XYZ file of C-alpha atoms in Angstrom:
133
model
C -2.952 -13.995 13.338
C 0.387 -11.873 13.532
C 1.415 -10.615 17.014
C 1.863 -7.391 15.714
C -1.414 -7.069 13.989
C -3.162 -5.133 16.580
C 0.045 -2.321 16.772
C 0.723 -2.442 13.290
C -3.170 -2.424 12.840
C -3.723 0.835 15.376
C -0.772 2.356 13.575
C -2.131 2.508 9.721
C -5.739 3.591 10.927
C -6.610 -0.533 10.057
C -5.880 1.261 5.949
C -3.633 -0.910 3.867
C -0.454 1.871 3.948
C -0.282 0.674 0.080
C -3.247 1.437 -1.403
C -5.346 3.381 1.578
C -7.961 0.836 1.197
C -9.951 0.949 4.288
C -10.069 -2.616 6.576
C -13.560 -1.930 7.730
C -15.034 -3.186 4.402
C -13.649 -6.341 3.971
C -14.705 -9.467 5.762
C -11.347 -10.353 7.462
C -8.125 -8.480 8.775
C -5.750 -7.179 6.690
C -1.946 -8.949 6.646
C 0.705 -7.739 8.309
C 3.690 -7.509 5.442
C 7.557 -7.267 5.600
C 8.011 -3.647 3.962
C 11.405 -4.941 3.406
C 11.444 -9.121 3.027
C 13.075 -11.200 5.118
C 15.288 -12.849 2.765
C 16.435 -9.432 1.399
C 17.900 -9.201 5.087
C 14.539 -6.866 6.806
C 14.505 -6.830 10.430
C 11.232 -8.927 12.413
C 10.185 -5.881 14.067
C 7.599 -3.320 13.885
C 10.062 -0.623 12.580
C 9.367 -3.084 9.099
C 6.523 -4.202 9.091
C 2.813 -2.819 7.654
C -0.509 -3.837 6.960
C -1.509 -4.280 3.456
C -4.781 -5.431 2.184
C -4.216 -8.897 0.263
C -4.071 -7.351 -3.391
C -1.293 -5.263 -2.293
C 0.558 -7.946 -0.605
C 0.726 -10.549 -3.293
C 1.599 -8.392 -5.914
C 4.103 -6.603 -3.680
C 5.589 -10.514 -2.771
C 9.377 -9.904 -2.196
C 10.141 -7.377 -4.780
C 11.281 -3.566 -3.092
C 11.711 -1.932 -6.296
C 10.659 -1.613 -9.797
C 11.202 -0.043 -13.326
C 9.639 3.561 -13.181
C 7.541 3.163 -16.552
C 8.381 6.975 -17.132
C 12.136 7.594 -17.248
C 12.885 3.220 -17.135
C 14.891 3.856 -14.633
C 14.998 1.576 -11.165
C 12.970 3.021 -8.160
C 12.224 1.297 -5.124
C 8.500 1.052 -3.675
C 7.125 3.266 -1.103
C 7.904 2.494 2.425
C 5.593 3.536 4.842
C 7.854 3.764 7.546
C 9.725 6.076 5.707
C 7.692 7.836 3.839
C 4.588 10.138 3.699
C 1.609 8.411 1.431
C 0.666 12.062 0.283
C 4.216 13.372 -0.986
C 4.090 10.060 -3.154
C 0.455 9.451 -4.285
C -2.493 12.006 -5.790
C -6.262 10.435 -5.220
C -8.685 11.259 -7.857
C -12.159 11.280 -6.278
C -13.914 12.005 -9.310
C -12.033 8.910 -11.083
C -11.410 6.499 -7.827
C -7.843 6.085 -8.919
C -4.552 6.437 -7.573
C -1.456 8.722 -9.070
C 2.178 8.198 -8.272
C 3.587 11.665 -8.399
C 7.177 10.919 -7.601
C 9.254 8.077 -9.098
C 8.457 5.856 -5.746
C 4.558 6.685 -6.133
C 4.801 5.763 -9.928
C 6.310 2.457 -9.621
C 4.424 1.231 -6.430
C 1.323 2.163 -8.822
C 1.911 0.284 -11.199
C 3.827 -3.177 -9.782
C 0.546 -3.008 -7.420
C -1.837 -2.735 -9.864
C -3.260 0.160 -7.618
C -5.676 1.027 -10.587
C -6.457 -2.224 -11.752
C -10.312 -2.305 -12.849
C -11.131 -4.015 -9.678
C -9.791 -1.642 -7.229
C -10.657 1.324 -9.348
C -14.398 0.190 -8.712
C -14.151 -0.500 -4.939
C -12.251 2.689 -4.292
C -15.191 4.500 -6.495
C -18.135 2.640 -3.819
C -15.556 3.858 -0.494
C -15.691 7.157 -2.029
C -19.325 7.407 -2.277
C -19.170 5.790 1.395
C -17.100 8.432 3.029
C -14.558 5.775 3.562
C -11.575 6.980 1.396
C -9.283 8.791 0.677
């Protein structure tokens, strides 16, 4: 496990600072992720690092930024050091899904798959459990 899982753990309320999926229903800890990669010159400190649940991690990979599917313009992903989750992102709790309201919110949206069918349908059951948003 990561040294910094238990900080970086304490520090998102164990919710991947992606998605807001909450730890406590999956079988295993979440992974502690580079916000900004290594090999795009990140530091290896807790100042960039999160915890992500694994969906949000692999499709996040090494990419910071994406195409905004609105205006096609470049905009980088949300950085949750940086940034507040709720001046980016709008959850639906009638729906289970996930807006982006700003340019970063769109584009981590969609290069996550944040509403992908999948996590539509767990975010509806953590609804109905009290467990999110």
């Amino acid at each position: 496990m990561n040294p910094y899982y238990a900080v970086v753990a304490e520090r998102a309320n164990h919710r991947c600072e992606y998605c807001h999926a909450p730890e406590l229903v999956f079988n295993f800890p979440f992974e502690v992720e580079h916000i900004i990669p290594l090999s795009k010159q990140g530091a290896d400190d807790e100042s960039n690092l999160a915890l992500a649940c694994r969906s949000c991690n692999l499709r996040k990979g090494t990419r910071i930024s994406g195409i905004e599917p609105d205006s096609n313009t470049e905009a980088r992903f949300f950085h949750p050091r940086q940034d507040r989750w709720d001046e980016h992102f709008q959850a639906n709790v009638e729906s289970g899904t996930v807006t982006g309201i700003t340019s970063i919110g769109k584009v981590t949206v969609e290069y996550l798959e944040i509403n992908s069918p999948s996590q539509v349908a767990a975010r509806q059951l953590w609804i109905r459990l009290g467990l999110f948003p």
